[in-house]
């Protein structure tokens, strides 16, 4: 089925007399007739819901829908995008291991990688994802377990050359993990270009209405975990009586392990009510993304021609240095997010933000309502000036998330605020 159809029907096909809409199964637990059945569930010998931390019918429907949209073998919803990133990495790396990450990433991910994972013994090296192969090669070590990057980076709108980076990672026998939050599976399906694991902050476009925090990890099923270096997949898991994930679950080894081992132990699960909201958003995702992209193109063009604006970073703009990558990986558009800098620098940026009337200042992005943020003083506040530069963020950069209002009204508000800036 095509994306539009999957968004409406994927993951849940009601039977005769069943509810038309995915029901909210608001129950922590499920009943069984025999102790043997419950024991079988705990030993992963049979499938079924038994406790909503590990699986719930509402959450399951959303996981199946997102897995289908990305073209993966399975998905795991989490309580937030941060939880998805944490579990995605911990599922393949442990103390003593190393990860290579693009430096063009969300500030929260940067903190997780540079500070918290470090405390857990996992070292992350940051690289310029646009650097030549030879330079990127140098970042890999014998204990490297993954390469991490964002399809469209937050907030600098860098575009990932997915195939090139996937080839590089595979040459070093490690998977490519892609945060596909801004692109969504409507604009880019990273598995089709060689990525192995995809994740999202569903808080953003997948929900789209600023209702519910959430995350999801999707497994392509394509990475060979028996290639060496991933002992936790190929050696017995003592917490399941010696079960070996690659033997027991084949192509789904990664996503099953993430659920039955990490979600079991860490508990950062999505709620049934939360999954219901995400599903509501998913149903209209293709139509929303189309309009977000068109509105953002109009706004980016307006900003690019405005005398108060120094630079605009929207990869679909003619002459953008990454336009060729945007053309290849995001042919239908680059989402509603754009970043720009004012000639008057940081002070002009602050005056601009204060003067906006329709466009709201909020710590959020990818919403149906147009919103704006100054990354250097908010989401990326913990980064040093050098780290900001590496992430492609100038002190005066403004991130604008173009919503679904009529473009004329967005432009009118931007114009009056630019006048005051
Ligand atoms: C690209 C990206 N990934 C991950 C996250 C973290 O997601 P959450 O806020 O749902 O934890 C964000 C949040 O802004 C993000 O923009």
PDB file of N, CA and C in Angstrom, residues 44 112 308 340 345 367 388:
ATOM      1  N   UNK A  44       9.318 -15.791  26.211  1.00  0.00           N
ATOM      2  CA  UNK A  44       9.261 -15.378  24.794  1.00  0.00           C
ATOM      3  C   UNK A  44       8.984 -16.556  23.873  1.00  0.00           C
ATOM      4  N   UNK A 112      23.107  14.157  25.430  1.00  0.00           N
ATOM      5  CA  UNK A 112      23.038  12.725  25.746  1.00  0.00           C
ATOM      6  C   UNK A 112      24.342  12.036  25.349  1.00  0.00           C
ATOM      7  N   UNK A 308      16.530  42.670   5.343  1.00  0.00           N
ATOM      8  CA  UNK A 308      17.017  42.519   6.726  1.00  0.00           C
ATOM      9  C   UNK A 308      17.620  41.138   6.987  1.00  0.00           C
ATOM     10  N   UNK A 340      17.210  30.867   9.639  1.00  0.00           N
ATOM     11  CA  UNK A 340      17.737  32.059   8.971  1.00  0.00           C
ATOM     12  C   UNK A 340      18.417  32.979   9.988  1.00  0.00           C
ATOM     13  N   UNK A 345      22.256  40.592  13.488  1.00  0.00           N
ATOM     14  CA  UNK A 345      22.797  39.622  14.440  1.00  0.00           C
ATOM     15  C   UNK A 345      21.822  39.259  15.550  1.00  0.00           C
ATOM     16  N   UNK A 367       5.101  21.717  14.216  1.00  0.00           N
ATOM     17  CA  UNK A 367       3.729  21.817  14.703  1.00  0.00           C
ATOM     18  C   UNK A 367       2.852  22.356  13.568  1.00  0.00           C
ATOM     19  N   UNK A 388      28.650  24.977  18.885  1.00  0.00           N
ATOM     20  CA  UNK A 388      27.548  25.555  18.106  1.00  0.00           C
ATOM     21  C   UNK A 388      27.964  25.669  16.644  1.00  0.00           C
TER      22      UNK A 388
END
